[in-house]
Coordinates of C-alpha atoms and ligand atoms in Angstrom, one line a residue:
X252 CA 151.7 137.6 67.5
X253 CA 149.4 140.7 66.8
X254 CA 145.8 140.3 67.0
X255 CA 143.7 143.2 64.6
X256 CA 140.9 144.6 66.2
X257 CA 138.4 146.5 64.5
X258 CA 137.7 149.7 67.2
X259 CA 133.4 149.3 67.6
X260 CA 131.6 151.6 65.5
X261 CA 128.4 151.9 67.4
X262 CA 125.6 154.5 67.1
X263 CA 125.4 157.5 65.5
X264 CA 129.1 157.6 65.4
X265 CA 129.3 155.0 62.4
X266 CA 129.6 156.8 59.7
X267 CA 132.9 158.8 60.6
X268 CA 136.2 158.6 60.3
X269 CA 138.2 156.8 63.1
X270 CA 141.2 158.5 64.8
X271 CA 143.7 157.5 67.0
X272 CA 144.9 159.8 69.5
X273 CA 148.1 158.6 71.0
X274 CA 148.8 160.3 74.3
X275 CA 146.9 161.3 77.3
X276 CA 147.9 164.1 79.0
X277 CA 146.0 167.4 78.1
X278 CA 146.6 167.7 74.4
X279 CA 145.8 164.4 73.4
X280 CA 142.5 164.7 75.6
X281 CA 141.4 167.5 74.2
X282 CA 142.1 166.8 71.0
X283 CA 140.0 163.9 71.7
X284 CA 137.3 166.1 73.2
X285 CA 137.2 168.0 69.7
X286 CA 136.9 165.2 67.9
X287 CA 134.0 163.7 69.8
X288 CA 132.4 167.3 69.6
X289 CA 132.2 168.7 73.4
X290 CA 133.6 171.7 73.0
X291 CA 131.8 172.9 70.1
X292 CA 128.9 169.9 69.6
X293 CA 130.0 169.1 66.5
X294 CA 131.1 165.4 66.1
X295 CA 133.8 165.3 63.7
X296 CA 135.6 161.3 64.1
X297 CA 135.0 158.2 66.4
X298 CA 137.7 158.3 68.6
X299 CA 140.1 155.5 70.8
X300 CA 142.6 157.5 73.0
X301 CA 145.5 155.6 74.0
X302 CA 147.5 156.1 77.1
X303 CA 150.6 154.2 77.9
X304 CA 150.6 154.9 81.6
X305 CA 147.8 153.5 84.0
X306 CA 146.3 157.0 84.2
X307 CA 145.2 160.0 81.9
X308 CA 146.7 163.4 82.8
X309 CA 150.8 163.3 82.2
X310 CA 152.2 166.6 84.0
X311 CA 148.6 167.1 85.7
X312 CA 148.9 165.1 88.6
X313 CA 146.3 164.5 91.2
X314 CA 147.9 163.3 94.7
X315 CA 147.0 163.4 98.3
X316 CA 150.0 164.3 101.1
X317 CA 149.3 163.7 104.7
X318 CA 145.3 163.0 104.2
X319 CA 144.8 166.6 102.2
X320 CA 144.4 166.5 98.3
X321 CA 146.8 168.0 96.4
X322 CA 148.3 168.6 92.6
X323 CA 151.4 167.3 92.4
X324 CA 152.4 168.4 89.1
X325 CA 151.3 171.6 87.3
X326 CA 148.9 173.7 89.3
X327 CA 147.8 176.8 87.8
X328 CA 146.3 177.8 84.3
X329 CA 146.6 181.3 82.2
X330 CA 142.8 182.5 82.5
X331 CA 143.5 185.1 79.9
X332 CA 143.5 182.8 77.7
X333 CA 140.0 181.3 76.9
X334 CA 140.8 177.7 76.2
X335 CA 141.4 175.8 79.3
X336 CA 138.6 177.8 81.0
X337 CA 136.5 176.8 78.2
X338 CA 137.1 173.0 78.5
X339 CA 136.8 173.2 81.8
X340 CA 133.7 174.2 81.4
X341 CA 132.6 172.0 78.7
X342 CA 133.7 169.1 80.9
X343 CA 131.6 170.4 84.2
X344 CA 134.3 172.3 86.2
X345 CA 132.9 175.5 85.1
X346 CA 131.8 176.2 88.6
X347 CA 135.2 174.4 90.7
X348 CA 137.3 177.5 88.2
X349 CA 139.2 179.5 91.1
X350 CA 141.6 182.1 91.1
X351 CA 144.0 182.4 93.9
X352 CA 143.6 183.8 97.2
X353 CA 146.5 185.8 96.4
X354 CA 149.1 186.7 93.6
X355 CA 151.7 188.2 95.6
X356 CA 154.6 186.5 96.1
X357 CA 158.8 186.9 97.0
X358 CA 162.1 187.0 95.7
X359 CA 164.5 185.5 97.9
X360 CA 167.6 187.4 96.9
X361 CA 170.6 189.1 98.7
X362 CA 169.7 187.5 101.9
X363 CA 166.0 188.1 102.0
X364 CA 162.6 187.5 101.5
X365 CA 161.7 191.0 98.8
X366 CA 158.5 191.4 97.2
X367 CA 157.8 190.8 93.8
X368 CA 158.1 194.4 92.2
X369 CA 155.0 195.1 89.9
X370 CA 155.1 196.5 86.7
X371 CA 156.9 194.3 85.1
X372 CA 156.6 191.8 82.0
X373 CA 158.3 188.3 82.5
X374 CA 161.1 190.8 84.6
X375 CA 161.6 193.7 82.6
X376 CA 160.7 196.6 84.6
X377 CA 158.3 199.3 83.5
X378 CA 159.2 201.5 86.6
X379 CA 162.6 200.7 88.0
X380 CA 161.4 203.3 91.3
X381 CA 159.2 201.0 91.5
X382 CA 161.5 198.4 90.9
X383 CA 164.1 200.4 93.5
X384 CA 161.6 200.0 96.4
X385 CA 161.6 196.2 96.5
X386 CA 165.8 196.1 96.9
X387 CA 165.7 193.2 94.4
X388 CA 168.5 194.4 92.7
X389 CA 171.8 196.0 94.3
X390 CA 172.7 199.8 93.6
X391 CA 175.1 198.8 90.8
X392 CA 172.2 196.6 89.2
X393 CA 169.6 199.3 89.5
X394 CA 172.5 202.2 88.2
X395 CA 173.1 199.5 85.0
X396 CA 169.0 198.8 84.4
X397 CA 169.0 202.8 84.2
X398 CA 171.2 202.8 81.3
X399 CA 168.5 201.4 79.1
X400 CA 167.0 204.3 78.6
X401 CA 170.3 205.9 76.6
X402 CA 171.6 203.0 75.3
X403 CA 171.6 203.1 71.6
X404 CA 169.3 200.7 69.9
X405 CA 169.7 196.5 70.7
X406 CA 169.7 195.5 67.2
X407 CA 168.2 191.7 67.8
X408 CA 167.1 190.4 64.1
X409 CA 164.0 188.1 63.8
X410 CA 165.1 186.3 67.2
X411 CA 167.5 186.3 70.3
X412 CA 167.8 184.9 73.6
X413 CA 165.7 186.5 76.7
X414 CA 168.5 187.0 78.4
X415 CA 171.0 187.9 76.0
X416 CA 168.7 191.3 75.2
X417 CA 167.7 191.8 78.7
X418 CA 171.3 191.7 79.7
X419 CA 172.3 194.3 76.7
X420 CA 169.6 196.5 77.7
X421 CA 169.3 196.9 81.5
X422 CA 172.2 194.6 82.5
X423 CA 172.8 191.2 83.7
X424 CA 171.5 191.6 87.3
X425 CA 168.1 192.4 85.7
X426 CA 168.3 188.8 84.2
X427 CA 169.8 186.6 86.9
X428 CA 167.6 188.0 89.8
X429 CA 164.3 188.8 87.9
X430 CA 164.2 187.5 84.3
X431 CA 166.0 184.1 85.3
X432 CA 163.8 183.1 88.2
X433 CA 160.8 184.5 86.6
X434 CA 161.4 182.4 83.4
X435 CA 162.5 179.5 85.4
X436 CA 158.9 178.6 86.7
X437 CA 157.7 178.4 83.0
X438 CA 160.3 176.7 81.4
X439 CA 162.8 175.1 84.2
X440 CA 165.4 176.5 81.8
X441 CA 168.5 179.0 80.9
X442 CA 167.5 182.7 79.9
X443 CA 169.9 183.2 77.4
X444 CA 169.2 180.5 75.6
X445 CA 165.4 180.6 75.3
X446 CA 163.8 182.7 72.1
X447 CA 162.0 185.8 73.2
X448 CA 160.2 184.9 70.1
X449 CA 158.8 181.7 71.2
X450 CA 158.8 182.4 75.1
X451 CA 157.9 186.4 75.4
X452 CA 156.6 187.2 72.4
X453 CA 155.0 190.8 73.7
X454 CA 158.9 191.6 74.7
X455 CA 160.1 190.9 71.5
X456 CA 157.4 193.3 69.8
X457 CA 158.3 196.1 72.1
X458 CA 162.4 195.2 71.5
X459 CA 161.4 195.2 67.8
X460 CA 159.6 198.6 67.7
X461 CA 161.6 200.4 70.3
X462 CA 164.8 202.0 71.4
X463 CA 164.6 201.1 75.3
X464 CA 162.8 198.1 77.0
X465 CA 162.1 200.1 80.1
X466 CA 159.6 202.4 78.4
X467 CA 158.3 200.0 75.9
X468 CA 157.2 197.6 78.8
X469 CA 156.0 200.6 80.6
X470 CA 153.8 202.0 77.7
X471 CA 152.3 198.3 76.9
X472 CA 151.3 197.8 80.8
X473 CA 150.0 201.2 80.7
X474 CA 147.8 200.2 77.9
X475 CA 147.1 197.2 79.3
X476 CA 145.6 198.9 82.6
X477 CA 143.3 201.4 79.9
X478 CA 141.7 198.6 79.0
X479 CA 140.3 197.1 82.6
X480 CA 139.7 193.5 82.3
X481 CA 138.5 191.9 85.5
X482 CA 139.2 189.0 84.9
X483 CA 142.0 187.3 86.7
X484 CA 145.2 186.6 85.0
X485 CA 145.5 182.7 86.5
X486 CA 142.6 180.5 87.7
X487 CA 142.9 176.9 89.8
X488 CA 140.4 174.1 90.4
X489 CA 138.7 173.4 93.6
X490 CA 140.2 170.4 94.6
X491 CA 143.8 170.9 91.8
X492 CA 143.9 170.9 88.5
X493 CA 144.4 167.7 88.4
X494 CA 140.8 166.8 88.6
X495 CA 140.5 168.2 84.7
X496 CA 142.1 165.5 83.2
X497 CA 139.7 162.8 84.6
X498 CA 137.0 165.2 84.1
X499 CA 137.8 165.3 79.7
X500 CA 138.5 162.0 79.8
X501 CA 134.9 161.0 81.9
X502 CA 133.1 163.7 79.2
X503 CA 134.7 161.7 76.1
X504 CA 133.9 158.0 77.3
X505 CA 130.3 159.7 77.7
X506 CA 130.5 161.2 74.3
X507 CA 131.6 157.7 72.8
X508 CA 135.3 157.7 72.6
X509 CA 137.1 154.4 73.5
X510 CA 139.8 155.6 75.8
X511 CA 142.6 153.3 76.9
X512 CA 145.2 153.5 79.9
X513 CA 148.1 151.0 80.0
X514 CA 148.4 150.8 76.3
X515 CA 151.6 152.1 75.2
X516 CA 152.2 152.4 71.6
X517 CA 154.9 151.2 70.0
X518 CA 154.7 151.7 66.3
X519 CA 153.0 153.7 63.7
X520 CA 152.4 152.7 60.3
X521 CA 151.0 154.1 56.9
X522 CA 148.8 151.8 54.9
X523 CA 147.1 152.6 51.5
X524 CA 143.8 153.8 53.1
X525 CA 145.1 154.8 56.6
X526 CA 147.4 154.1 59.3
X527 CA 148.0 151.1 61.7
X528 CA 148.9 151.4 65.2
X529 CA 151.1 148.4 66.8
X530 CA 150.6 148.7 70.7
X531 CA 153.0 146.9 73.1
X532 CA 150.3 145.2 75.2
X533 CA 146.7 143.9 74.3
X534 CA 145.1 140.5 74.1
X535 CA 147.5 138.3 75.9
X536 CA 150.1 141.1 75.8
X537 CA 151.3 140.3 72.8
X538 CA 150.5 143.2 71.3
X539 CA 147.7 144.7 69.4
X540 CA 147.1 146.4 66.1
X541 CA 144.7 149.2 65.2
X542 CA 143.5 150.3 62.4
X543 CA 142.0 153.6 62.0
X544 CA 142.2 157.2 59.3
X545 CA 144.0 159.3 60.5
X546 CA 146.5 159.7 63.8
X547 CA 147.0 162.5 66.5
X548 CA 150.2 162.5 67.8
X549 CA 150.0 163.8 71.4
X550 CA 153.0 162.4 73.3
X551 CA 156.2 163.7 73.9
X552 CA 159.1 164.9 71.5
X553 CA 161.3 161.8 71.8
X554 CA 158.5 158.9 71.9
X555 CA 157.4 160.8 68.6
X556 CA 160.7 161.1 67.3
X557 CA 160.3 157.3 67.7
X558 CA 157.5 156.8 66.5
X559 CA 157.8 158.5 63.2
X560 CA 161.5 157.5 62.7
X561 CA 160.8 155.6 59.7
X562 CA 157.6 157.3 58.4
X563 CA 159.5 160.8 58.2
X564 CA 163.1 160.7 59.6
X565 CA 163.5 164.7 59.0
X566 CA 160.8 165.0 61.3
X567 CA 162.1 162.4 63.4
X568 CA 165.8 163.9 63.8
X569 CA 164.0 167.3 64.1
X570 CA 161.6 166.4 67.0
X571 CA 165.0 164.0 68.3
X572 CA 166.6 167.5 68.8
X573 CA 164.5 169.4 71.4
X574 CA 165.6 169.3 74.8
X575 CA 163.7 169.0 78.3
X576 CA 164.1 170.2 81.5
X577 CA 163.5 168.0 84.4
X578 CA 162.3 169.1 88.0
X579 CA 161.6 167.8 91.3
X580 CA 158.6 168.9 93.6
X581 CA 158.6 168.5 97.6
X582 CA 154.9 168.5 98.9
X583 CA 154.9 169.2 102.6
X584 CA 152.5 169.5 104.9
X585 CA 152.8 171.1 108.2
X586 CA 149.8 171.8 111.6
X587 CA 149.2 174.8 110.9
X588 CA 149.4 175.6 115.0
X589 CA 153.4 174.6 114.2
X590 CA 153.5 177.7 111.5
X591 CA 153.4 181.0 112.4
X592 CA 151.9 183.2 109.3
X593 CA 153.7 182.8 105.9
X594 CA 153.4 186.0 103.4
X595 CA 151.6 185.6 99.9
X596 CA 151.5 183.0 97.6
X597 CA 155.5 182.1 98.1
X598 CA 158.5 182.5 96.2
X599 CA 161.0 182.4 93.6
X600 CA 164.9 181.8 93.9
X601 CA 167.0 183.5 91.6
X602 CA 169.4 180.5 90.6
X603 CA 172.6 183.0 90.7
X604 CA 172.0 183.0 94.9
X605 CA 173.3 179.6 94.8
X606 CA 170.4 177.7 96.7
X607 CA 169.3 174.2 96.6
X608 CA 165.3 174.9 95.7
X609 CA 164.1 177.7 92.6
X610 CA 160.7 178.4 94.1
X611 CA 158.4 177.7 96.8
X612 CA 154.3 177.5 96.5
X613 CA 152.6 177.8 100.1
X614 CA 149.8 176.2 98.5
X615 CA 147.3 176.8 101.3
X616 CA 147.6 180.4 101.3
X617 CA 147.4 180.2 97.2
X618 CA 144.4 178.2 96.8
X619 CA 141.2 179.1 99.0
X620 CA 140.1 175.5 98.0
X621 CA 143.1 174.1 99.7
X622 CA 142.9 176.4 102.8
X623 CA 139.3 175.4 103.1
X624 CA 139.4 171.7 102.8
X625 CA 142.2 171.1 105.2
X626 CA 142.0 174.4 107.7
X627 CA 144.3 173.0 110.3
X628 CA 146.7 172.5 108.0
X629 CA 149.3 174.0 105.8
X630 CA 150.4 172.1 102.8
X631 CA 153.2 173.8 100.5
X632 CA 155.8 172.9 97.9
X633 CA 159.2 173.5 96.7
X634 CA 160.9 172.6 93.2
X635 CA 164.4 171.5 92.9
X636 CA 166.7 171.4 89.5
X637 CA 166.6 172.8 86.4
X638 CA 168.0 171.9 82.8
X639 CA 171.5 170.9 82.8
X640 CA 171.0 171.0 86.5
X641 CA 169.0 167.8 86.6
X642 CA 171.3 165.3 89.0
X643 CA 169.3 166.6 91.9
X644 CA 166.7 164.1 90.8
X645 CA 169.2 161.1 91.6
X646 CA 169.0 162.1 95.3
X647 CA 166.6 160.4 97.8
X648 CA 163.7 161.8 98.8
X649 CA 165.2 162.3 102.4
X650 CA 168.0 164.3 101.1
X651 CA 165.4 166.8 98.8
X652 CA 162.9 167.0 101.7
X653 CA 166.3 168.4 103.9
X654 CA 167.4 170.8 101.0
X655 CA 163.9 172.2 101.3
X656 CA 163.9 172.7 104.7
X657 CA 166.8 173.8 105.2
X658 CA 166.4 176.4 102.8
X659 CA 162.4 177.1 103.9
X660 CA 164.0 178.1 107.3
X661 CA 166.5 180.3 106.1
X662 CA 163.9 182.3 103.4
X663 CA 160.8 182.4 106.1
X664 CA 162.2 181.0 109.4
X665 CA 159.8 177.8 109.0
X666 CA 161.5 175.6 111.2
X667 CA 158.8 173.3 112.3
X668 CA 158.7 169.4 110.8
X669 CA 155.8 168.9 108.4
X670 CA 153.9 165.8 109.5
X671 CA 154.1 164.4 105.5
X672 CA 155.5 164.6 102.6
X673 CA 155.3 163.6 99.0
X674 CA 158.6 163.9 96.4
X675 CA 157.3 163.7 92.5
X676 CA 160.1 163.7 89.9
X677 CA 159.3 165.2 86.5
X678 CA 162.1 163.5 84.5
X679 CA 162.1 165.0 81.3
X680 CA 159.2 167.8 82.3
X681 CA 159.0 170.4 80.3
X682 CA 160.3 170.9 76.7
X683 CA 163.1 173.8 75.7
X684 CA 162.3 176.5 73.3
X685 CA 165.5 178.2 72.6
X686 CA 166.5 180.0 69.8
X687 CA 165.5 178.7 66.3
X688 CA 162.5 176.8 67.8
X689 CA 159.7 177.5 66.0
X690 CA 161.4 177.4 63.0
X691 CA 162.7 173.7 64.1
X692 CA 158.3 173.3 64.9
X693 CA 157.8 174.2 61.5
X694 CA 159.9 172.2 60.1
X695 CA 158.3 169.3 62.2
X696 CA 154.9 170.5 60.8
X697 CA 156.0 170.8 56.9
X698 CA 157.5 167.1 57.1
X699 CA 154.3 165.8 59.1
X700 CA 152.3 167.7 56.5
X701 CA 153.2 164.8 53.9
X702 CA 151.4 162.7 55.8
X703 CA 147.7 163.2 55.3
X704 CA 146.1 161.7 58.5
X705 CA 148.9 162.7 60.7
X706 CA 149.3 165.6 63.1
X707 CA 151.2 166.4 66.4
X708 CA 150.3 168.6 69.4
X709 CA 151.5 168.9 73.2
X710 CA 153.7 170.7 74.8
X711 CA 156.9 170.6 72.8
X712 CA 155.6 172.5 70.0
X713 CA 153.2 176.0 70.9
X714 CA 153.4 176.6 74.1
X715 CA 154.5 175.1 77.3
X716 CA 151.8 176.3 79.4
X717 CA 147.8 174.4 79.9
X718 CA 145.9 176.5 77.3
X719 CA 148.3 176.3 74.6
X720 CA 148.4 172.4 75.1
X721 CA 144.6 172.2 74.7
X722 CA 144.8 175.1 71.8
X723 CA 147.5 172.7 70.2
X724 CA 145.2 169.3 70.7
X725 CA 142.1 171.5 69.3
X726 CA 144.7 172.3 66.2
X727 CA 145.7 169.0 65.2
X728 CA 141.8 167.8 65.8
X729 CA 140.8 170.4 63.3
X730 CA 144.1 169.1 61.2
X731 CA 143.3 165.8 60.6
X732 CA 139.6 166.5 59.9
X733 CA 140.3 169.0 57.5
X734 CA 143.0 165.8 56.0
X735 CA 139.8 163.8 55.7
X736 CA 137.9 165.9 54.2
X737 CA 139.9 166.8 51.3
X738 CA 141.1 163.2 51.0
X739 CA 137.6 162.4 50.5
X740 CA 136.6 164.8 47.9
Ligands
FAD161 C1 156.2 169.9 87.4 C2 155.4 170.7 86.3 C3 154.6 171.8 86.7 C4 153.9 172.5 85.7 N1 153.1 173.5 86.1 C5 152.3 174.1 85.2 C6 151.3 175.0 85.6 O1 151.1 175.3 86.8 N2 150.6 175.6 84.7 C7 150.7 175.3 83.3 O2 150.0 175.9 82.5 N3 151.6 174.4 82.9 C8 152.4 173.8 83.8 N4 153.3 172.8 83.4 C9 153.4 172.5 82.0 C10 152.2 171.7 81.5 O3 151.6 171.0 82.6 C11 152.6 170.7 80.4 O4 153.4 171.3 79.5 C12 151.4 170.0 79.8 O5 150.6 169.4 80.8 C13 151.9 169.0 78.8 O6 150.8 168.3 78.2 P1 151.0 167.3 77.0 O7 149.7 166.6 76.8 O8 151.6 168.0 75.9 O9 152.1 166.2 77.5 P2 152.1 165.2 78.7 O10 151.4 165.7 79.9 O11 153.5 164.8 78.8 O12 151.3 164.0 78.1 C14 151.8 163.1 77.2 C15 151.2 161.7 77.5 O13 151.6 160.8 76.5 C16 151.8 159.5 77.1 N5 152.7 158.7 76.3 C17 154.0 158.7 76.2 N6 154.5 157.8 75.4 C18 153.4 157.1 74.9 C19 153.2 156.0 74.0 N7 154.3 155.4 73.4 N8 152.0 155.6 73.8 C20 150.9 156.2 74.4 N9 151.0 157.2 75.3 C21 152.3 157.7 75.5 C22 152.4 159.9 78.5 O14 152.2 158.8 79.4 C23 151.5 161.1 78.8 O15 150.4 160.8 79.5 C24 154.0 172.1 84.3 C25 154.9 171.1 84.0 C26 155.6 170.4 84.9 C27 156.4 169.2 84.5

């Protein structure tokens, strides 16, 4: 039997609207953190977060791997985008914001370790001498890349797959040994069939408005460089990104939100004057039920495809559709007196080279934080499997931990045994946006619309990366306020 419990409404928070964020990873806690008025100090809603799992967090992951601390899911955040820089900061971690030690990392292609050629956006090269000197690509490749600049005109419509207008314009070498693996650390995914829209929007501007792809890229860097912005492009957190999660989470409790781990929900109703929230554990695990005005929505596409599948099954069948990649990461850490020196911040695998791993992070030459905390040791991490490629989870972690190294001493000769090691699997990791995705989102949105009180954010709708998850939580916050508000009036 359900028990109804009135969420406390102590304080100056009385008189506002209750929501219920359901979710805690980064867009349901900083939708939360909106809601309770810490980014911006205005108070907008009394708040209860609930979080299935015993922590708060989802793909940030805070872990420790032979005594050193470690993230042991995402790891870095886009600092040219304000908004996880800014909640970090409005949560305390202004001062723990660090950008790596250093950005340059490898390809391992055609045998070898090559460096990363600059000039390029998400692989497209604005200088192919440039491009030339790194011997990513083969003669043939680079003679083929050429031809982009007197190729006729890629006519692409409104969208098109990355890889299917890469490959038209500079051939498909460009895409499987520098688009592919490039594309691959964001998304885990297939080039051709994710939407430049959605994915690289900047490329589809320049496909949009030019003739060739070389020179457009080239132009918009160019630009870009006129315009010096110190600031760097990605930032970490002393001691892993991982640490934000905890940090929101510490910042809303102290702000008055109820937050809840361990409470999964498992059904979400309309009433006349709000919604009600059925949880799957509670007093006596039987199940609770919460009342509140209006919902945020912050978990992922199929458990809200659940959720809403009788409140809006368009929505449902919409948000049932969108596929996820899954991924495996092997943390190992080595004495550094077994390692002799490793170059930049690692590197990525095209997939078309046929090896077991897609990238490798050495971690303590990334992240000074790292390097300092543990200096006799060397901690770094390979991911396995992609979408579609995603039975390399079923393997044990023995067998993933000898992929890596067999392939870590084949890229950079490690061939010493690491002292520990850690294997997280990210079933289900990180959403697809291919083709026709954001017109599937707004779809999503126009259906959820008809639910005043109702809005979804995360990582399957805007943006896969950190800031566009806490941009997405900040959106629905302002959503279901603004639902209030005119439901009031
Ligand atoms: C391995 C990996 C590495 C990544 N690396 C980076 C990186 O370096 N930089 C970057 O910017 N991005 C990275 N990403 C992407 C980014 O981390 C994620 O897209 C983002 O954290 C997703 O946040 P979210 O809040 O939308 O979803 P999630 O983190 O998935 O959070 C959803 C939450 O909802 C909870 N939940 C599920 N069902 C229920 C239910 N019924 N009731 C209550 N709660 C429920 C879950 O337990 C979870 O805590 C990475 C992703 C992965 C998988």
């Amino acid at each position: 039997m359900h028990s109804t419990t009135p969420v406390p409404s102590g304080g100056t928070t009385g008189r506002l609207p209750h929501v219920l964020v359901i979710g805690g990873g980064i867009a349901g806690l900083a939708a939360a953190a909106r809601l309770r008025g810490i980014v911006d100090g205005t108070e907008r809603a009394r708040v209860t977060l609930l979080e299935a799992s015993p922590r708060f967090g989802g793909k940030l992951l805070q872990g420790e791997v032979g005594g050193v601390g470690v993230d042991l899911g995402a790891e870095s955040m886009l600092a040219r985008r304000p908004e996880a820089i800014t909640l970090a900061r409005a949560v305390g971690l202004g001062e723990a914001l660090q950008p790596p030690t250093t950005a340059k990392a490898s390809i391992w292609t055609r045998g070898e370790l090559r460096p990363m050629p600059t000039g390029h956006l998400m692989g497209v090269p604005g200088d192919l001498d440039a491009l030339a000197a790194t011997g990513v690509l083969s003669p043939e490749g680079l003679a083929r890349a050429a031809e982009d600049e007197t190729l006729p005109r890629t006519e692409i419509g409104e969208d098109i797959g990355v890889g299917e207008y890469v490959a038209a314009r500079l051939g498909r070498e460009v895409v499987d040994r520098l688009v592919e693996p490039l594309l691959g650390g964001v998304y885990a995914g297939h080039a051709d069939a994710i939407s430049l829209s959605a994915a690289v929007p900047q490329l589809l501007a320049i496909a949009q408005r030019e003739r060739s792809a070389i020179k457009g890229v080239h132009a918009a860097l160019a630009a870009a460089a006129k315009n010096p912005d110190p600031a760097p492009v990605f930032t970490g957190v002393d001691g892993g990104i991982g640490r934000l999660p905890g940090a929101v989470a510490d910042a809303c409790r102290a702000a008055g939100a109820e937050l809840r781990t361990d409470t999964p929900v498992a059904a979400l109703r309309r009433t006349a004057d709000g919604w009600t929230v059925v949880t799957e554990t509670g007093p006596s695990s039987g199940g609770q039920t919460l009342t509140a005005d209006a919902v945020v929505l912050a978990v992922p596409a199929p458990v809200a495809a659940r959720l809403l599948a009788e409140l809006a099954p368009g929505a449902a069948a919409e948000l049932g559709r969108i596929e996820y990649a899954g991924m495996a990461l092997v943390t190992l850490a080595y004495h550094r007196a077994d390692l002799g020196p490793l170059p930049g911040s690692g590197f990525l695998v095209p997939p078309v080279d046929g090896r077991a791993i897609k990238a490798s992070t050495f971690s303590s030459n990334k992240w000074g934080w790292l390097d300092k905390a543990a200096p006799d040791r060397f901690v770094l991490r390979t991911s396995l499997g992609r979408q579609g490629e995603e039975a390399v989870l079923d393997l044990d972690d023995a067998e993933l931990v000898a992929r890596s190294r067999a392939d870590l001493r084949e890229a950079a000769g490690i061939t010493a045994t690491p002292y520990a090691h850690a294997v997280t699997r990210w079933r289900a990791g990180l959403p697809q946006y291919p083709v026709g995705h954001p017109q599937r989102v707004a779809r999503i949105e126009a259906a959820a619309a008809t639910l005043p009180g109702l809005a979804l954010c995360g990582a399957a709708y805007h943006g896969v990366g950190i800031p566009a998850c806490i941009a997405d939580g900040w959106r629905a916050a302002a959503a279901v306020t603004e639902d209030l508000v005119s439901g009031a009036e």
